Short mmCIF file of C-alpha atoms in Angstrom, two decimals:
data_model
loop_
_atom_site.label_atom_id
_atom_site.label_comp_id
_atom_site.label_asym_id
_atom_site.label_seq_id
_atom_site.Cartn_x
_atom_site.Cartn_y
_atom_site.Cartn_z
CA UNK A 1 -6.98 17.03 -8.95
CA UNK A 2 -6.03 19.91 -6.76
CA UNK A 3 -3.72 19.77 -3.82
CA UNK A 4 -6.71 20.23 -0.89
CA UNK A 5 -8.66 17.11 -2.74
CA UNK A 6 -5.35 15.12 -2.87
CA UNK A 7 -5.32 15.63 1.25
CA UNK A 8 -8.71 15.46 1.73
CA UNK A 9 -8.85 12.10 -0.08
CA UNK A 10 -5.50 10.74 1.54
CA UNK A 11 -6.84 11.41 5.12
CA UNK A 12 -10.53 9.90 4.44
CA UNK A 13 -8.67 7.11 2.90
CA UNK A 14 -6.61 6.57 5.84
CA UNK A 15 -9.14 6.77 8.60
CA UNK A 16 -10.99 3.94 6.54
CA UNK A 17 -8.34 2.07 6.00
CA UNK A 18 -6.38 1.83 8.95
CA UNK A 19 -9.70 1.36 11.23
CA UNK A 20 -10.40 -1.80 9.05
CA UNK A 21 -6.76 -2.71 9.03
CA UNK A 22 -6.62 -2.86 12.48
CA UNK A 23 -9.50 -5.37 12.88
CA UNK A 24 -8.12 -7.45 9.90
CA UNK A 25 -4.62 -7.70 11.71
CA UNK A 26 -6.29 -8.65 15.31
CA UNK A 27 -8.39 -11.29 13.58
CA UNK A 28 -5.35 -12.58 11.85
CA UNK A 29 -3.55 -13.15 14.88
CA UNK A 30 -6.43 -14.66 16.81
CA UNK A 31 -7.15 -17.14 13.72
CA UNK A 32 -3.12 -17.78 14.12
CA UNK A 33 -3.32 -18.59 17.93
CA UNK A 34 -6.58 -20.64 17.19
CA UNK A 35 -4.80 -22.61 14.48
CA UNK A 36 -1.91 -23.10 16.76
CA UNK A 37 -3.88 -24.38 19.37
CA UNK A 38 -5.37 -26.58 17.62
CA UNK A 39 -2.19 -28.34 15.76
CA UNK A 40 -0.78 -28.56 19.36
CA UNK A 41 -4.04 -30.40 20.40
CA UNK A 42 -3.94 -32.96 17.50
CA UNK A 43 -0.07 -33.57 17.92
CA UNK A 44 -0.66 -33.68 22.01
CA UNK A 45 -3.35 -36.60 21.42
CA UNK A 46 -0.67 -38.36 18.99
CA UNK A 47 1.93 -38.10 21.59
CA UNK A 48 -0.79 -39.66 24.33
CA UNK A 49 -1.58 -42.40 21.61
CA UNK A 50 2.23 -43.07 21.34
CA UNK A 51 2.52 -43.34 25.25
CA UNK A 52 -0.59 -45.73 25.43
CA UNK A 53 0.83 -48.09 22.99
CA UNK A 54 4.38 -47.71 24.59
CA UNK A 55 2.74 -49.12 28.04
CA UNK A 56 1.02 -51.80 26.29
CA UNK A 57 3.89 -53.22 24.51
CA UNK A 58 6.08 -53.01 27.91
CA UNK A 59 8.14 -50.24 26.69
CA UNK A 60 9.03 -52.06 23.33
CA UNK A 61 7.39 -50.27 20.60
CA UNK A 62 8.83 -47.99 18.22
CA UNK A 63 7.81 -45.17 15.83
CA UNK A 64 9.52 -42.94 13.49
CA UNK A 65 9.69 -39.39 14.61
CA UNK A 66 9.14 -40.47 18.47
CA UNK A 67 11.19 -40.73 20.93
CA UNK A 68 10.66 -41.28 25.09
CA UNK A 69 12.52 -41.98 28.10
CA UNK A 70 11.39 -42.52 32.22
CA UNK A 71 11.51 -39.72 34.22
CA UNK A 72 10.65 -39.03 37.73
CA UNK A 73 9.70 -35.29 37.47
CA UNK A 74 6.35 -34.23 36.28
CA UNK A 75 6.72 -31.97 33.35
CA UNK A 76 3.55 -30.11 31.51
CA UNK A 77 1.31 -33.00 32.90
CA UNK A 78 -2.02 -30.81 32.06
CA UNK A 79 -0.56 -28.48 29.46
CA UNK A 80 0.15 -29.20 25.59
CA UNK A 81 2.97 -30.51 24.12
CA UNK A 82 5.65 -27.67 24.23
CA UNK A 83 8.60 -27.26 22.19
CA UNK A 84 12.59 -27.88 24.00
CA UNK A 85 15.22 -27.20 21.77
CA UNK A 86 14.60 -29.12 18.69
CA UNK A 87 11.67 -31.14 19.67
CA UNK A 88 7.98 -31.11 21.11
CA UNK A 89 7.82 -32.80 24.20
CA UNK A 90 5.05 -34.01 26.69
CA UNK A 91 5.08 -35.62 29.88
CA UNK A 92 2.40 -38.97 30.73
CA UNK A 93 1.95 -40.68 33.93
CA UNK A 94 2.51 -44.54 34.28
CA UNK A 95 0.16 -46.68 36.15
CA UNK A 96 1.51 -46.38 39.57
CA UNK A 97 1.76 -42.35 38.75
CA UNK A 98 5.06 -42.28 40.60
CA UNK A 99 6.88 -42.24 37.44
CA UNK A 100 6.29 -40.23 34.22
CA UNK A 101 7.06 -40.68 29.83
CA UNK A 102 8.51 -38.25 28.57
CA UNK A 103 7.40 -38.53 24.81
CA UNK A 104 9.76 -36.19 22.48
CA UNK A 105 8.36 -35.51 18.99
CA UNK A 106 10.63 -34.27 15.78
CA UNK A 107 10.05 -30.47 16.05
CA UNK A 108 10.19 -30.28 12.15
CA UNK A 109 6.79 -31.79 11.83
CA UNK A 110 4.97 -29.55 13.73
CA UNK A 111 6.79 -26.67 12.69
CA UNK A 112 6.40 -27.01 9.07
CA UNK A 113 2.40 -27.34 9.79
CA UNK A 114 2.71 -23.97 12.18
CA UNK A 115 4.39 -22.30 9.26
CA UNK A 116 2.29 -23.37 6.74
CA UNK A 117 -0.60 -21.93 8.84
CA UNK A 118 1.48 -18.60 9.31
CA UNK A 119 1.92 -18.06 5.54
CA UNK A 120 -1.77 -18.52 4.76
CA UNK A 121 -2.90 -16.18 7.42
CA UNK A 122 -0.10 -13.73 5.98
CA UNK A 123 -1.01 -13.86 2.58
CA UNK A 124 -5.31 -13.74 3.28
CA UNK A 125 -4.28 -10.80 5.61
CA UNK A 126 -2.48 -9.01 2.45
CA UNK A 127 -5.06 -9.81 0.35
CA UNK A 128 -8.02 -8.56 2.73
CA UNK A 129 -5.77 -5.31 3.16
CA UNK A 130 -5.60 -4.73 -0.29
CA UNK A 131 -9.42 -5.59 -0.88
CA UNK A 132 -10.37 -2.87 1.91
CA UNK A 133 -7.82 -0.40 0.55
CA UNK A 134 -9.37 -0.08 -2.74
CA UNK A 135 -12.98 -0.02 -0.96
CA UNK A 136 -11.65 2.90 1.47
CA UNK A 137 -10.59 4.73 -1.40
CA UNK A 138 -13.86 4.36 -3.13
CA UNK A 139 -15.54 5.26 0.06
CA UNK A 140 -13.50 8.24 0.41
CA UNK A 141 -14.05 9.40 -3.07
CA UNK A 142 -17.91 8.97 -2.55
CA UNK A 143 -17.83 10.63 0.72
CA UNK A 144 -15.60 13.44 -0.53
CA UNK A 145 -17.61 14.07 -3.80
CA UNK A 146 -20.61 16.28 -2.30
CA UNK A 147 -17.99 18.23 -0.59
CA UNK A 148 -15.58 18.77 -3.80
CA UNK A 149 -18.76 19.62 -5.78
CA UNK A 150 -19.50 22.23 -3.55
CA UNK A 151 -15.68 23.80 -3.52
CA UNK A 152 -15.83 23.41 -7.32
CA UNK A 153 -19.07 25.77 -7.49
CA UNK A 154 -17.47 28.34 -5.14
CA UNK A 155 -13.95 28.30 -7.03
CA UNK A 156 -16.09 29.29 -10.22
CA UNK A 157 -17.91 32.13 -8.09
CA UNK A 158 -15.17 33.22 -6.73
CA UNK A 159 -13.31 33.64 -10.04
CA UNK A 160 -16.38 34.95 -11.75
CA UNK A 161 -16.10 37.58 -9.11
CA UNK A 162 -13.10 38.56 -9.02
CA UNK A 163 -13.22 39.08 -12.94
CA UNK A 164 -16.06 41.58 -12.42
CA UNK A 165 -14.48 43.41 -9.67
CA UNK A 166 -11.77 44.45 -11.79
CA UNK A 167 -13.25 46.80 -14.17
CA UNK A 168 -15.15 48.78 -11.49
CA UNK A 169 -12.28 48.84 -9.58
CA UNK A 170 -10.05 50.25 -12.69
CA UNK A 171 -12.70 52.40 -13.35
CA UNK A 172 -12.97 54.20 -9.83
CA UNK A 173 -9.20 54.53 -9.84
CA UNK A 174 -9.28 56.31 -13.17
CA UNK A 175 -11.60 58.48 -12.82
CA UNK A 176 -10.32 59.47 -9.10
CA UNK A 177 -7.12 60.19 -10.93
CA UNK A 178 -8.96 62.65 -13.62
CA UNK A 179 -11.15 64.21 -11.05
CA UNK A 180 -7.96 65.35 -8.96
CA UNK A 181 -6.42 66.79 -11.90
CA UNK A 182 -9.75 68.85 -12.56
CA UNK A 183 -10.78 70.14 -8.90
CA UNK A 184 -8.23 72.35 -6.71
CA UNK A 185 -10.47 72.14 -3.80
CA UNK A 186 -7.85 70.87 -0.98
CA UNK A 187 -10.96 69.03 0.93
CA UNK A 188 -12.28 67.64 -2.01
CA UNK A 189 -8.88 66.63 -2.87
CA UNK A 190 -8.75 64.73 0.49
CA UNK A 191 -11.44 63.05 -0.04
CA UNK A 192 -10.93 61.98 -3.77
CA UNK A 193 -7.50 60.34 -2.29
CA UNK A 194 -8.98 58.53 0.50
CA UNK A 195 -11.12 56.94 -2.48
CA UNK A 196 -8.19 56.31 -4.41
CA UNK A 197 -6.79 54.38 -1.59
CA UNK A 198 -9.75 52.52 -0.93
CA UNK A 199 -9.51 51.50 -4.65
CA UNK A 200 -5.71 50.35 -4.28
CA UNK A 201 -6.99 48.54 -1.32
CA UNK A 202 -9.81 46.53 -3.02
CA UNK A 203 -7.62 46.08 -5.87
CA UNK A 204 -4.95 44.67 -4.04
CA UNK A 205 -7.36 42.10 -2.44
CA UNK A 206 -8.08 41.44 -5.70
CA UNK A 207 -4.53 40.61 -6.82
CA UNK A 208 -3.94 38.65 -3.73
CA UNK A 209 -7.09 36.55 -4.55
CA UNK A 210 -6.03 36.13 -8.07
CA UNK A 211 -2.98 34.69 -7.37
CA UNK A 212 -3.88 32.35 -4.40
CA UNK A 213 -6.62 30.79 -6.03
CA UNK A 214 -3.86 29.52 -8.56
CA UNK A 215 -3.24 25.80 -7.61
CA UNK A 216 0.40 25.38 -8.83
CA UNK A 217 2.28 28.54 -9.34
CA UNK A 218 4.91 28.74 -12.34
CA UNK A 219 8.21 29.85 -11.31
CA UNK A 220 11.16 31.23 -12.94
CA UNK A 221 14.75 33.06 -11.75
CA UNK A 222 13.99 36.47 -11.16
CA UNK A 223 16.03 39.28 -9.54
CA UNK A 224 14.57 40.45 -6.05
CA UNK A 225 16.30 43.61 -5.77
CA UNK A 226 14.87 45.09 -8.95
CA UNK A 227 11.49 44.05 -7.31
CA UNK A 228 12.77 45.50 -4.07
CA UNK A 229 13.94 48.70 -5.58
CA UNK A 230 10.39 49.36 -7.09
CA UNK A 231 8.51 48.73 -3.61
CA UNK A 232 11.05 51.09 -1.96
CA UNK A 233 10.12 53.66 -4.32
CA UNK A 234 6.18 53.31 -3.72
CA UNK A 235 6.25 52.80 0.22
CA UNK A 236 8.77 55.81 0.66
CA UNK A 237 6.18 58.02 -0.95
CA UNK A 238 3.55 56.59 0.62
CA UNK A 239 5.29 56.88 4.11
CA UNK A 240 7.41 59.40 3.79
CA UNK A 241 8.11 59.21 7.94
CA UNK A 242 9.84 55.68 7.22
CA UNK A 243 13.15 55.37 5.53
CA UNK A 244 13.86 52.01 3.60
CA UNK A 245 17.03 50.70 3.22
CA UNK A 246 17.54 48.00 0.58
CA UNK A 247 21.35 46.14 0.53
CA UNK A 248 22.33 46.30 -3.04
CA UNK A 249 23.47 43.01 -4.25
CA UNK A 250 22.87 39.94 -6.25
CA UNK A 251 19.45 38.34 -5.12
CA UNK A 252 18.34 35.94 -7.81
CA UNK A 253 16.09 33.52 -6.93
CA UNK A 254 13.55 30.80 -8.63
CA UNK A 255 10.18 31.64 -7.61
CA UNK A 256 6.76 33.03 -9.18
CA UNK A 257 7.28 37.02 -9.70
CA UNK A 258 3.72 38.14 -8.68
CA UNK A 259 3.63 36.01 -5.58
CA UNK A 260 6.52 37.14 -4.30
CA UNK A 261 5.64 41.22 -5.28
CA UNK A 262 2.43 40.23 -3.19
CA UNK A 263 4.38 38.64 -0.61
CA UNK A 264 6.76 41.63 -0.01
CA UNK A 265 4.14 44.09 -0.68
CA UNK A 266 2.30 42.81 2.49
CA UNK A 267 5.63 42.63 4.67
CA UNK A 268 6.50 46.08 3.88
CA UNK A 269 3.21 47.53 4.01
CA UNK A 270 3.05 46.14 7.48
CA UNK A 271 6.08 47.42 8.48
CA UNK A 272 5.68 51.20 7.23
CA UNK A 273 2.17 51.09 8.48
CA UNK A 274 2.86 50.13 12.31
CA UNK A 275 6.40 51.99 12.16
CA UNK A 276 7.09 55.03 14.65
CA UNK A 277 8.28 58.18 13.55
CA UNK A 278 11.56 58.51 11.68
CA UNK A 279 11.97 54.49 11.79
CA UNK A 280 14.21 52.36 9.41
CA UNK A 281 13.38 49.25 7.59
CA UNK A 282 16.12 47.27 6.35
CA UNK A 283 16.18 44.89 3.34
CA UNK A 284 19.07 42.61 2.92
CA UNK A 285 19.65 39.27 1.11
CA UNK A 286 22.08 36.30 2.11
CA UNK A 287 22.33 32.67 1.90
CA UNK A 288 19.15 32.69 0.03
CA UNK A 289 17.42 34.13 3.02
CA UNK A 290 15.55 37.82 2.41
CA UNK A 291 15.47 39.72 5.63
CA UNK A 292 13.07 42.51 6.10
CA UNK A 293 13.90 44.38 9.63
CA UNK A 294 11.96 46.98 11.43
CA UNK A 295 12.17 49.15 14.48
CA UNK A 296 8.43 49.43 14.78
CA UNK A 297 6.41 48.90 17.67
CA UNK A 298 6.65 44.96 17.41
CA UNK A 299 4.17 42.44 17.49
CA UNK A 300 2.01 41.17 20.80
CA UNK A 301 1.70 37.56 19.29
CA UNK A 302 3.87 36.93 16.80
CA UNK A 303 3.04 32.95 16.61
CA UNK A 304 -0.68 34.39 15.57
CA UNK A 305 -0.11 37.00 12.85
CA UNK A 306 -0.74 33.87 10.36
CA UNK A 307 -4.33 33.04 11.56
CA UNK A 308 -7.02 34.12 9.26
CA UNK A 309 -8.97 37.35 10.74
CA UNK A 310 -6.45 38.10 13.43
CA UNK A 311 -5.20 41.62 13.58
CA UNK A 312 -3.64 43.31 16.45
CA UNK A 313 -4.86 46.91 15.29
CA UNK A 314 -8.31 47.87 14.07
CA UNK A 315 -6.72 49.43 11.23
CA UNK A 316 -6.06 45.76 10.01
CA UNK A 317 -8.06 43.01 8.45
CA UNK A 318 -6.06 40.16 9.73
CA UNK A 319 -6.10 38.88 5.89
CA UNK A 320 -2.73 39.82 4.52
CA UNK A 321 -0.09 38.04 6.53
CA UNK A 322 -2.75 34.58 6.11
CA UNK A 323 -2.32 35.25 2.42
CA UNK A 324 1.55 35.67 2.50
CA UNK A 325 1.73 32.18 4.45
CA UNK A 326 -0.56 30.48 1.69
CA UNK A 327 1.49 32.15 -0.97
CA UNK A 328 4.79 30.83 0.64
CA UNK A 329 3.83 27.16 1.30
CA UNK A 330 2.92 27.10 -2.54
CA UNK A 331 6.47 28.45 -3.22
CA UNK A 332 8.05 26.52 -0.75
CA UNK A 333 9.49 29.43 0.85
CA UNK A 334 10.10 29.07 4.68
CA UNK A 335 8.93 32.17 6.42
CA UNK A 336 10.08 32.95 10.22
CA UNK A 337 8.68 35.92 12.53
CA UNK A 338 11.15 37.29 15.40
CA UNK A 339 9.23 40.11 17.05
CA UNK A 340 9.45 42.36 20.38
CA UNK A 341 7.25 44.91 21.35
CA UNK A 342 8.67 48.11 20.71
CA UNK A 343 11.72 47.02 19.43
CA UNK A 344 10.73 46.10 16.40
CA UNK A 345 9.87 42.92 13.82
CA UNK A 346 12.23 40.55 11.53
CA UNK A 347 10.91 38.53 9.15
CA UNK A 348 12.76 36.16 6.91
CA UNK A 349 12.07 34.41 3.84
CA UNK A 350 13.98 31.37 2.84
CA UNK A 351 14.27 30.34 -0.70
CA UNK A 352 14.51 26.46 -1.58
#
């Protein structure tokens, strides 16, 4: 099961289960209160019977676990027996109504019966909660099945599409290079260059999608410095107005080589594309954190750059940084962006 399927299943199961669990717990609580009231009513009646026998025997009657005393104050006259210290007590009037009998019952008798009801209620609730948990899980799976079928179909379609795109893109790039060697006309050369750049853009999207579609990316220990030097050479040639400086040091991290290469590609591409003339892109690594800083035009809304289709420039498609975040999430890399307009942008990648 893929991660998004697990997340959806957990959410749906939680919605079904917790909504049902709330009612089960409430009903259990109300059931216990009702049973507690019935138990107190039962023992209040027994205490009343005891008080009647006392009056009939002129207060000489004795019964195990019961006790009494004559008082002047009316306590709990119109209420059920209430616990006071270790016993349950209830007052009953004597014939004259001027004095009252305070009947006491050993509290352990009532408490044991209430405890038995409480245990029964809790066990019943636990069993009901387990039963409805499995019901919720079953209903969640049934609810998600149509969606999973559609997603699986789309996944297969996208994978087939990516595979089919690779051949024509490769063909365009090879034929463009051959034409550039054969044709000397500068105007045609410029047009071929634009075709080649467009083919590279499609190839880049293809590679991004291929990596993103993988559920769990394999990881190994790699040297970031080697990758950064390769990227520096590519982007220095592509954007000669930008100087890229890489701090030379050991940059060994555990990650996926292809994915981190795509992440760096997207970040460097943006840093160079939106930079000012004679700008500098600085790259350094310390405390397991890769920093890429530029002194370009900055980002107006840094918090929005990871949103799909968000772009602050008509040259962008708003896809690159969204893919970057997806890849970082997959690789457990924390990405932070700090940017000020007309001052530059700093992006950090923290490896865990």
